Short mmCIF file of C-alpha atoms in Angstrom, two decimals:
data_model
loop_
_atom_site.label_atom_id
_atom_site.label_comp_id
_atom_site.label_asym_id
_atom_site.label_seq_id
_atom_site.Cartn_x
_atom_site.Cartn_y
_atom_site.Cartn_z
CA MET W 1 46.23 207.81 3.80
CA THR W 2 49.81 207.02 5.22
CA MET W 3 50.77 205.58 8.67
CA ASN W 4 53.54 207.02 10.88
CA THR W 5 55.34 203.91 11.63
CA ASP W 6 57.86 205.79 13.83
CA SER W 7 55.34 205.91 16.68
CA PHE W 8 55.47 202.12 16.92
CA ILE W 9 58.05 200.35 19.15
CA GLU W 10 60.09 197.49 17.40
CA PRO W 11 59.40 194.11 18.67
CA GLU W 12 62.77 193.43 19.65
CA ALA W 13 62.92 196.55 21.70
CA PHE W 14 59.81 195.63 23.40
CA THR W 15 61.29 192.16 24.26
CA THR W 16 64.39 193.40 25.70
CA GLY W 17 62.57 195.99 27.68
CA ALA W 18 60.27 193.30 29.24
CA ALA W 19 63.15 191.17 29.92
CA LEU W 20 64.97 194.06 31.54
CA VAL W 21 61.91 194.74 33.84
CA LEU W 22 61.30 191.11 34.78
CA SER W 23 65.19 190.95 35.67
CA ILE W 24 64.78 193.98 37.90
CA LEU W 25 61.74 192.48 39.58
CA TYR W 26 63.33 189.26 40.11
CA PHE W 27 66.61 190.87 41.53
CA LEU W 28 64.30 192.94 43.82
CA VAL W 29 62.40 190.01 45.00
CA GLN W 30 65.61 187.93 45.66
CA PHE W 31 67.21 190.86 47.47
CA ARG W 32 64.13 191.32 49.78
CA ARG W 33 64.24 187.53 50.40
CA THR W 34 68.04 187.48 51.15
CA SER W 35 67.66 190.58 53.43
CA LYS W 36 64.81 188.89 55.43
CA ILE W 37 66.89 185.86 55.76
CA ASN W 38 70.06 187.64 56.79
CA ALA W 39 67.89 189.38 59.42
CA LYS W 40 66.65 186.24 60.76
CA LEU W 41 70.04 184.72 60.79
CA SER W 42 71.57 187.73 62.66
CA SER W 43 68.75 187.44 65.32
CA HIS W 44 70.07 184.12 66.39
CA GLY W 45 73.63 185.29 66.89
CA PRO W 46 76.96 185.22 65.03
CA GLY W 47 77.85 182.22 63.02
CA VAL W 48 74.45 180.98 62.27
CA VAL W 49 73.70 179.81 58.58
CA LEU W 50 71.13 178.01 56.72
CA PRO W 51 71.93 174.43 55.66
CA PRO W 52 73.02 174.21 51.97
CA HIS W 53 70.18 173.29 49.64
CA VAL W 54 70.25 170.63 46.81
CA LYS W 55 69.10 172.34 43.48
CA SER W 56 66.59 170.54 41.35
CA TYR W 57 64.64 171.84 38.47
CA ILE W 58 61.93 169.10 38.42
CA PRO W 59 58.66 170.75 39.38
CA PHE W 60 57.07 169.39 42.73
CA LEU W 61 59.05 166.30 42.76
CA GLY W 62 62.37 167.88 43.31
CA SER W 63 65.05 165.37 44.12
CA ALA W 64 62.48 162.48 44.92
CA ILE W 65 63.29 160.41 41.84
CA GLU W 66 67.10 160.41 42.66
CA MET W 67 66.61 159.72 46.28
CA GLY W 68 64.28 156.86 45.33
CA LYS W 69 67.24 155.10 43.75
CA GLY W 70 68.99 154.70 46.93
CA THR W 71 68.22 156.74 50.15
CA ARG W 72 71.61 156.28 51.94
CA ALA W 73 73.59 156.79 48.65
CA PHE W 74 71.75 160.17 48.09
CA ILE W 75 72.37 161.38 51.64
CA ALA W 76 76.09 160.43 51.51
CA LYS W 77 76.50 161.89 48.11
CA TYR W 78 75.17 165.38 48.82
CA SER W 79 76.56 165.55 52.44
CA ALA W 80 79.91 165.03 50.77
CA ARG W 81 79.39 167.48 47.83
CA LEU W 82 78.03 170.35 49.87
CA ASN W 83 80.56 169.67 52.65
CA SER W 84 77.96 169.91 55.24
CA PRO W 85 76.66 167.52 58.05
CA ILE W 86 73.22 168.47 57.05
CA PHE W 87 71.28 169.74 53.86
CA THR W 88 67.92 170.35 52.51
CA ALA W 89 66.17 169.27 49.46
CA LYS W 90 62.67 169.37 47.84
CA ILE W 91 61.03 166.13 47.91
CA ALA W 92 57.49 165.80 46.56
CA GLY W 93 56.62 169.28 47.30
CA ASN W 94 58.11 169.55 50.84
CA HIS W 95 61.23 171.20 52.27
CA CYS W 96 63.20 168.34 53.64
CA LEU W 97 66.25 168.24 55.88
CA PHE W 98 68.53 165.24 55.62
CA ILE W 99 71.45 164.36 58.06
CA GLY W 100 74.69 163.12 56.66
CA ASP W 101 76.77 162.95 59.77
CA PRO W 102 75.95 159.67 61.65
CA ASP W 103 76.56 161.60 65.00
CA HIS W 104 73.70 163.80 64.35
CA VAL W 105 71.01 161.44 63.30
CA THR W 106 69.52 161.27 66.82
CA MET W 107 68.86 165.04 66.80
CA VAL W 108 65.04 164.36 66.39
CA TYR W 109 65.27 163.15 69.91
CA ARG W 110 67.17 165.99 71.40
CA TYR W 111 65.28 169.02 70.05
CA THR W 112 61.67 167.70 70.58
CA LYS W 113 60.40 170.91 71.93
CA TYR W 114 60.80 172.38 68.58
CA LEU W 115 59.20 169.42 66.66
CA ASP W 116 55.75 168.22 66.02
CA ASP W 117 55.42 164.54 66.53
CA PHE W 118 52.03 164.08 65.31
CA THR W 119 51.71 165.77 61.90
CA LEU W 120 53.07 162.87 59.90
CA GLN W 121 51.37 160.24 62.11
CA LYS W 122 47.99 162.03 61.27
CA THR W 123 49.00 161.94 57.61
CA PHE W 124 49.56 158.15 57.83
CA THR W 125 46.24 157.68 59.70
CA ARG W 126 44.33 159.79 57.21
CA ASN W 127 46.00 158.58 53.93
CA VAL W 128 46.81 155.12 54.75
CA LEU W 129 44.25 153.98 57.23
CA GLY W 130 41.48 156.13 56.04
CA ILE W 131 40.78 158.08 59.34
CA VAL W 132 39.28 161.24 57.91
CA ASP W 133 36.80 162.21 60.62
CA LYS W 134 38.32 164.80 63.14
CA ALA W 135 36.64 163.25 66.07
CA ASP W 136 38.13 159.91 65.08
CA GLU W 137 41.41 161.38 64.80
CA TYR W 138 41.18 162.97 68.10
CA GLU W 139 40.17 159.82 69.82
CA CYS W 140 43.17 158.03 68.28
CA PHE W 141 45.68 160.60 69.36
CA TYR W 142 44.44 162.65 72.24
CA SER W 143 41.68 160.76 74.11
CA ASP W 144 42.14 159.28 77.56
CA GLY W 145 41.66 155.94 75.95
CA ALA W 146 44.40 156.42 73.63
CA LYS W 147 46.64 157.49 76.51
CA GLN W 148 45.74 154.40 78.35
CA ILE W 149 46.48 152.15 75.26
CA ASN W 150 49.97 153.64 74.83
CA LYS W 151 51.06 153.93 78.38
CA LYS W 152 49.40 150.77 79.79
CA LEU W 153 47.93 148.24 77.60
CA TYR W 154 50.81 148.01 75.46
CA HIS W 155 53.26 147.70 78.36
CA LYS W 156 51.10 145.10 79.93
CA TYR W 157 50.71 142.84 76.88
CA LEU W 158 54.10 143.53 75.04
CA PHE W 159 56.49 143.92 77.93
CA SER W 160 55.47 141.80 81.01
CA ASP W 161 56.98 138.36 81.12
CA GLU W 162 53.55 136.72 82.02
CA GLU W 163 51.91 138.06 78.87
CA LEU W 164 54.86 137.37 76.74
CA THR W 165 54.94 133.84 77.81
CA LYS W 166 51.47 133.50 76.72
CA SER W 167 51.68 135.28 73.30
CA VAL W 168 55.08 133.79 72.52
CA GLY W 169 53.95 130.36 73.52
CA LYS W 170 50.96 130.77 71.15
CA THR W 171 53.11 131.93 68.36
CA GLN W 172 55.34 128.69 68.79
CA LYS W 173 52.19 126.62 68.59
CA ILE W 174 51.29 128.26 65.36
CA PHE W 175 54.67 127.66 63.87
CA GLN W 176 54.56 123.87 64.86
CA ASP W 177 51.19 123.62 63.31
CA LEU W 178 52.54 125.15 60.01
CA LEU W 179 55.81 123.41 59.72
CA PRO W 180 54.49 120.04 58.26
CA ASN W 181 53.29 122.08 55.25
CA LEU W 182 56.85 122.51 54.15
CA LEU W 183 57.24 118.83 53.46
CA ASP W 184 56.03 116.81 50.49
CA GLU W 185 54.49 113.57 52.00
CA LYS W 186 55.01 111.67 48.72
CA CYS W 187 58.85 112.49 48.87
CA GLU W 188 59.72 111.49 52.44
CA GLY W 189 63.37 112.41 53.14
CA GLU W 190 63.70 114.43 49.74
CA TRP W 191 64.25 118.19 49.60
CA SER W 192 61.27 120.46 49.04
CA LYS W 193 61.57 123.90 47.37
CA TYR W 194 59.99 127.15 48.75
CA SER W 195 60.05 130.84 48.28
CA LEU W 196 61.66 132.15 51.57
CA PHE W 197 60.07 135.61 51.74
CA ALA W 198 56.58 134.14 51.01
CA MET W 199 57.15 131.38 53.51
CA VAL W 200 58.20 133.99 56.22
CA ARG W 201 55.22 136.34 55.42
CA GLU W 202 52.72 133.71 55.92
CA TYR W 203 54.31 132.18 59.23
CA VAL W 204 55.04 135.65 60.67
CA PHE W 205 51.58 137.12 59.84
CA LYS W 206 49.67 134.22 61.26
CA ALA W 207 51.87 133.74 64.28
CA SER W 208 51.74 137.44 65.18
CA VAL W 209 48.03 138.29 64.23
CA ALA W 210 46.41 135.30 66.05
CA PRO W 211 47.90 135.84 69.52
CA LEU W 212 48.10 139.70 69.53
CA ILE W 213 45.03 140.74 67.45
CA SER W 214 42.42 138.06 66.35
CA GLU W 215 42.46 134.59 65.12
CA TYR W 216 39.72 135.45 62.61
CA ILE W 217 42.02 137.55 60.35
CA ALA W 218 44.89 135.05 60.48
CA THR W 219 44.03 133.44 57.27
CA ASN W 220 45.67 133.02 53.87
CA GLN W 221 43.20 135.51 52.36
CA ASP W 222 44.15 138.11 54.88
CA VAL W 223 47.89 137.29 54.23
CA GLU W 224 47.35 138.05 50.62
CA ALA W 225 45.26 141.12 51.28
CA PHE W 226 47.79 142.52 53.47
CA ARG W 227 50.57 141.84 50.98
CA THR W 228 48.77 144.02 48.46
CA PHE W 229 47.91 146.64 50.98
CA ASP W 230 51.61 146.67 52.41
CA LYS W 231 53.09 147.11 49.00
CA ASP W 232 51.61 150.47 48.08
CA ILE W 233 51.58 152.05 51.50
CA PRO W 234 54.38 154.56 50.52
CA LEU W 235 52.12 155.59 47.53
CA MET W 236 49.03 155.95 49.74
CA PHE W 237 50.97 158.03 52.22
CA ALA W 238 52.43 160.35 49.48
CA GLU W 239 48.70 160.83 48.26
CA ALA W 240 49.57 159.37 44.86
CA PRO W 241 46.73 159.26 42.16
CA ALA W 242 43.97 156.98 42.89
CA PHE W 243 44.61 154.71 39.91
CA LEU W 244 48.02 153.85 41.40
CA THR W 245 46.73 152.85 44.71
CA LYS W 246 43.55 151.16 43.49
CA LYS W 247 44.55 147.60 44.34
CA ALA W 248 45.96 148.69 47.92
CA THR W 249 42.71 150.49 48.58
CA HIS W 250 40.60 147.45 47.59
CA ALA W 251 42.68 145.34 49.78
CA ARG W 252 42.33 147.75 52.75
CA GLU W 253 38.76 147.69 52.44
CA LYS W 254 38.66 143.85 52.41
CA LEU W 255 40.93 143.90 55.74
CA LEU W 256 38.61 146.52 57.28
CA GLU W 257 35.53 144.46 56.53
CA ASN W 258 36.98 141.40 58.23
CA ILE W 259 37.89 143.41 61.25
CA SER W 260 34.38 144.73 61.40
CA ASN W 261 32.99 141.13 61.37
CA ASP W 262 31.46 140.05 64.61
CA LYS W 263 33.78 136.97 64.54
CA PHE W 264 36.83 139.16 64.80
CA MET W 265 35.94 140.19 68.33
CA GLU W 266 34.73 136.57 69.25
CA THR W 267 38.28 135.39 68.44
CA GLY W 268 40.01 138.47 69.46
CA SER W 269 42.92 138.49 71.81
CA GLU W 270 42.61 140.13 75.36
CA LEU W 271 44.61 143.09 74.05
CA THR W 272 42.06 143.74 71.32
CA SER W 273 39.19 143.47 73.82
CA GLU W 274 40.69 146.00 76.18
CA ARG W 275 41.59 148.40 73.28
CA LYS W 276 37.99 148.03 72.07
CA ALA W 277 36.54 149.04 75.41
CA LEU W 278 38.46 152.27 75.49
CA PHE W 279 37.22 153.47 72.17
CA ASN W 280 33.79 155.49 71.84
CA SER W 281 33.92 155.47 68.05
CA ASN W 282 33.67 152.07 66.39
CA GLN W 283 35.22 153.33 63.12
CA ALA W 284 38.15 154.79 65.02
CA PHE W 285 38.68 151.46 66.73
CA ILE W 286 38.33 149.39 63.38
CA ARG W 287 40.75 151.61 61.47
CA SER W 288 43.18 152.08 64.17
CA THR W 289 43.30 148.13 64.50
CA LEU W 290 44.40 148.10 60.87
CA GLY W 291 47.36 150.32 62.12
CA VAL W 292 48.06 147.83 64.83
CA LEU W 293 48.06 145.03 62.21
CA PHE W 294 50.49 147.01 60.07
CA ALA W 295 52.79 147.63 63.27
CA SER W 296 52.62 143.89 64.13
CA VAL W 297 53.74 142.44 60.86
CA GLY W 298 54.88 145.29 58.40
CA ASN W 299 58.39 145.38 59.81
CA SER W 300 58.83 142.04 61.35
CA THR W 301 58.23 140.00 58.10
CA PRO W 302 61.22 141.52 56.22
CA ALA W 303 63.30 141.49 59.55
CA VAL W 304 62.93 137.78 60.01
CA PHE W 305 63.45 137.08 56.27
CA TRP W 306 66.87 138.94 56.27
CA THR W 307 67.74 137.05 59.44
CA LEU W 308 66.80 133.67 58.00
CA TYR W 309 68.35 134.43 54.69
CA HIS W 310 71.78 135.32 56.14
CA ILE W 311 71.77 132.47 58.43
CA ILE W 312 71.09 129.97 55.77
CA ALA W 313 73.49 131.62 53.31
CA ASP W 314 76.43 131.53 55.79
CA GLU W 315 77.66 127.99 56.68
CA ASP W 316 79.54 129.19 59.69
CA ALA W 317 76.44 131.18 61.00
CA LEU W 318 74.26 128.02 60.34
CA ARG W 319 76.59 125.77 62.22
CA ALA W 320 77.01 128.02 65.16
CA ILE W 321 73.44 129.05 65.75
CA ARG W 322 72.24 125.44 65.29
CA ALA W 323 74.64 124.35 67.86
CA GLU W 324 73.41 127.09 70.27
CA VAL W 325 69.85 125.92 69.86
CA ASP W 326 70.67 122.25 70.14
CA GLY W 327 72.64 122.91 73.37
CA ILE W 328 69.50 124.57 74.91
CA VAL W 329 67.35 121.53 73.90
CA LYS W 330 69.75 119.09 75.21
CA ALA W 331 69.84 120.75 78.64
CA ARG W 332 65.99 119.90 78.98
CA SER W 333 64.88 116.78 80.62
CA GLY W 334 62.16 114.46 79.17
CA THR W 335 61.91 112.21 75.95
CA ASN W 336 59.98 114.97 73.88
CA ALA W 337 62.30 117.87 74.76
CA HIS W 338 62.56 118.97 71.20
CA GLU W 339 58.87 119.41 70.86
CA GLU W 340 58.33 121.65 73.83
CA PRO W 341 57.96 125.43 73.21
CA PHE W 342 60.91 127.51 74.31
CA ALA W 343 60.53 129.50 77.49
CA LEU W 344 61.60 133.16 77.55
CA GLU W 345 64.64 132.30 79.67
CA GLU W 346 65.73 129.85 76.94
CA LEU W 347 65.08 132.34 74.20
CA ASP W 348 67.35 134.83 76.20
CA LYS W 349 70.38 132.51 76.06
CA MET W 350 70.26 132.39 72.26
CA VAL W 351 72.64 135.24 72.10
CA LEU W 352 73.93 134.31 68.47
CA THR W 353 70.34 134.08 67.17
CA LYS W 354 69.70 137.56 68.57
CA SER W 355 72.91 138.95 67.22
CA ALA W 356 72.09 137.64 63.76
CA PHE W 357 68.63 139.48 64.01
CA THR W 358 70.28 142.71 65.22
CA GLU W 359 72.81 142.46 62.38
CA ALA W 360 70.02 142.00 59.86
CA LEU W 361 68.19 145.13 61.29
CA ARG W 362 71.56 147.07 60.97
CA LEU W 363 71.92 146.38 57.36
CA TYR W 364 68.23 146.59 56.14
CA HIS W 365 66.58 148.86 58.74
CA GLY W 366 65.35 151.60 56.05
CA ALA W 367 62.94 153.76 57.90
CA PHE W 368 63.00 157.62 58.33
CA THR W 369 62.33 159.09 61.72
CA THR W 370 60.40 162.11 60.50
CA ARG W 371 59.33 165.29 62.37
CA GLU W 372 57.85 168.62 61.28
CA VAL W 373 59.58 171.72 62.76
CA SER W 374 56.92 173.74 64.39
CA THR W 375 59.23 176.48 65.59
CA ASP W 376 62.56 178.08 64.31
CA PHE W 377 65.45 176.63 66.13
CA VAL W 378 69.31 176.65 65.96
CA PHE W 379 71.02 173.24 65.60
CA ASP W 380 74.57 173.26 67.04
CA PRO W 381 76.59 170.23 65.94
CA LYS W 382 79.17 171.13 68.46
CA LYS W 383 81.95 169.56 66.42
CA PRO W 384 85.11 171.32 65.11
CA GLY W 385 84.59 172.73 61.56
CA GLN W 386 80.87 172.63 61.54
CA SER W 387 78.64 175.56 61.72
CA LYS W 388 75.50 176.35 63.71
CA TYR W 389 72.52 176.00 61.44
CA LEU W 390 68.97 177.57 61.51
CA ILE W 391 66.26 175.11 60.96
CA GLN W 392 63.31 176.88 59.93
CA LYS W 393 59.66 176.17 60.71
CA GLY W 394 57.86 174.17 58.13
CA THR W 395 61.02 172.05 57.45
CA ARG W 396 60.48 168.28 57.59
CA ILE W 397 63.46 166.56 59.24
CA MET W 398 64.21 163.15 57.70
CA ALA W 399 66.58 161.22 59.98
CA PHE W 400 67.59 157.99 58.21
CA ALA W 401 68.82 155.57 60.89
CA ALA W 402 70.81 153.63 58.16
CA THR W 403 73.29 156.58 58.18
CA LEU W 404 73.99 155.67 61.68
CA HIS W 405 73.98 151.88 61.12
CA HIS W 406 76.43 152.09 58.34
CA ASP W 407 78.94 154.28 60.10
CA PRO W 408 82.40 152.78 59.15
CA ASP W 409 83.91 154.57 62.20
CA LEU W 410 81.49 152.56 64.39
CA PHE W 411 81.01 149.33 62.69
CA HIS W 412 84.17 147.74 61.25
CA ASP W 413 83.65 146.28 57.63
CA ASN W 414 80.16 148.03 57.83
CA LEU W 415 78.75 146.86 54.56
CA THR W 416 79.27 143.15 55.50
CA TYR W 417 76.79 140.95 57.27
CA LYS W 418 78.45 139.38 60.54
CA TYR W 419 76.03 137.29 62.30
CA ASP W 420 78.12 137.38 65.74
CA ARG W 421 78.83 141.16 65.57
CA PHE W 422 76.37 141.93 68.54
CA ALA W 423 77.15 138.65 70.41
CA PRO W 424 78.92 138.71 73.87
CA LYS W 425 82.64 138.24 73.57
CA MET W 426 85.21 136.58 75.70
CA ASP W 427 88.07 138.72 76.91
CA LYS W 428 91.75 137.66 77.34
CA ASP W 429 90.85 136.55 81.01
CA GLY W 430 88.10 134.18 79.90
CA ASN W 431 85.27 136.47 81.07
CA VAL W 432 82.15 136.85 78.92
CA LYS W 433 81.42 140.52 78.10
CA PRO W 434 78.77 142.30 76.16
CA PRO W 435 79.84 143.53 72.83
CA GLU W 436 81.28 147.06 73.02
CA PHE W 437 81.31 149.80 70.19
CA SER W 438 83.34 152.79 70.22
CA LYS W 439 84.19 155.84 68.14
CA ASN W 440 87.07 158.26 68.39
CA GLY W 441 88.07 156.62 71.76
CA LYS W 442 84.50 157.03 73.11
CA LEU W 443 82.44 154.16 74.17
CA ILE W 444 79.12 154.28 72.43
CA SER W 445 76.33 152.91 74.68
CA GLU W 446 73.53 153.03 72.09
CA PRO W 447 75.06 152.19 68.63
CA THR W 448 71.64 151.35 66.82
CA ARG W 449 68.25 152.94 66.76
CA PHE W 450 65.94 150.31 65.21
CA PHE W 451 63.04 150.96 67.38
CA GLY W 452 62.74 154.69 67.53
CA GLY W 453 63.37 156.59 70.61
CA GLY W 454 61.97 158.75 73.46
CA ALA W 455 58.12 158.75 73.64
CA HIS W 456 57.91 156.85 70.23
CA LEU W 457 59.98 153.67 71.18
CA CYS W 458 58.35 150.77 69.54
CA PRO W 459 56.24 148.89 72.13
CA GLY W 460 56.52 145.53 70.10
CA ARG W 461 60.30 145.28 70.24
CA LYS W 462 60.40 142.58 72.78
CA PHE W 463 57.69 140.36 71.08
CA ILE W 464 59.34 140.58 67.56
CA SER W 465 62.63 139.59 68.91
CA TYR W 466 61.35 136.52 70.81
CA GLU W 467 59.19 135.62 67.71
CA MET W 468 62.01 135.71 65.49
CA GLN W 469 64.35 133.52 67.88
CA ALA W 470 61.44 131.13 68.19
CA LEU W 471 60.97 130.71 64.54
CA VAL W 472 64.66 130.31 63.78
CA ALA W 473 65.03 127.81 66.65
CA VAL W 474 62.02 125.65 65.58
CA LEU W 475 63.20 125.65 61.93
CA LEU W 476 66.78 124.56 62.77
CA ILE W 477 65.70 121.89 65.26
CA ARG W 478 63.43 120.06 62.63
CA PHE W 479 64.90 120.89 59.32
CA ASP W 480 67.97 121.05 57.14
CA MET W 481 67.77 124.07 54.95
CA LYS W 482 69.94 125.52 52.08
CA LEU W 483 69.68 128.06 49.31
CA VAL W 484 68.95 126.81 45.69
CA ALA W 485 72.30 127.31 43.89
CA SER W 486 71.92 129.30 40.68
CA SER W 487 74.55 130.61 38.51
CA ASP W 488 72.17 133.46 37.20
CA GLU W 489 71.03 134.67 40.33
CA SER W 490 72.72 137.32 42.61
CA PRO W 491 71.84 137.60 46.25
CA PRO W 492 68.81 139.57 46.95
CA GLN W 493 69.25 143.28 47.32
CA ILE W 494 66.99 146.04 48.73
CA ASP W 495 63.90 146.86 47.10
CA TYR W 496 64.06 150.83 47.16
CA SER W 497 60.59 151.23 46.24
CA SER W 498 59.60 150.32 49.76
CA GLN W 499 62.34 152.02 51.56
CA GLY W 500 61.58 154.79 54.00
CA VAL W 501 58.65 153.02 55.89
CA GLY W 502 60.30 150.41 57.79
CA VAL W 503 62.70 147.47 57.31
CA SER W 504 63.51 147.20 53.64
CA HIS W 505 61.87 144.46 51.53
CA PRO W 506 64.04 142.22 49.00
CA ASP W 507 63.98 142.95 45.30
CA ARG W 508 63.33 139.29 44.69
CA ASP W 509 62.29 136.19 46.64
CA PRO W 510 65.12 133.62 46.97
CA THR W 511 64.35 129.89 46.83
CA ILE W 512 65.33 127.66 49.74
CA MET W 513 65.42 123.83 49.83
CA VAL W 514 63.92 122.19 53.02
CA ARG W 515 63.94 118.55 54.31
CA LEU W 516 63.50 116.93 57.78
CA ARG W 517 66.75 117.13 59.58
CA THR W 518 68.81 113.96 59.23
#
């Protein structure tokens, strides 16, 4: 029996036909999608376009790996390459919008009615703090207690001079108690070596946690547990596989266990006691307190580190700031003037110290202000040569403040640390005036955005500023300090693995030498 092979289709022909069909289907899908987009753009008026998109062929991750090598460089690169003030890219499965023009970074505060403030905060509380119960989530965000905490308690304890005097005074007492540990009693008058970041982490943690939260968790064990937890917060937030966050999860449970201990409330601050009274759920209180702990020290530790590092590294800065602090102490009366805690009025006079802190934040503040777009809207840059852009629902806006803080048209020599950049200046007539920043002939009243904006302005911004000034002042009064000179070590740089959450950490911990001031 013979077979008629003419009835069979050749494999090559079948493959070609299938490819043709798939090509036609792909074309039809793309045509339909393009038609829908064009119709949507037309409905918003003439001249409205979509932001250009960065192409990436890496599944799910998209451009995340490239961005992780340096966020500011990533934004600058694609804003220039695409010739657009804004652009989109896929980051870990999310359609994200980045802002390359420094003038538009604050758009997240101007288009609030189209943006959801809580989506990513809820992601943080769920993935990082472990608040998974819907009732607990509601209590943390929408309850009357949460509103009182945000509108009244934080203002009372973190803004009023009366309460700040108490907390900053306790902070200085803790600093004074810790400082003798820097000296080697066997080598009086000799230099002692310390890792700067590790020292700052311990001092800031204990001096923040005891007066603001509870003395019970102001211990070395809690410092170490928080270090482990804090290190992997970006991974926890991004829902990385459990094996990557195992140590951080264990550290979190240890911190939560200590917050749950009866001694925590027995030694708790007045702020903690009043917060506790406003919660119905004990779990919501315990886990949200971990959030307060992160807010209290997560950013202040690297901020104080960078400030101290640059003061110690710059002889002119060290000399000028020490003279400022010495002048305030000499103006006091009494034989033990140098041992008295600094009053808020005295800290307010330390304008060079505060300028050094502000400059450190300008260079190293690496946080995103992130919002989810809840409704389509048109972003109009209102600048010559820039189009109107349709920002679609579901887009995640990633406003990176460092883009603003490194604006070369706003900050001269923008990559260089200048300790007195934000200090008052004397004009030609001898009058002292606050620093002025201008761009294109226009005075800029708010050149920096370290602490957010609008309803989400950081409530602890006054405390951290006073805390930093107090630590620097106490150290400069009592000690000589210098960096350990090493020919094979470069200055610490930003650790990009921690960028995006807050103030950037250093990629290495420099060694300093300390001795009693001569």
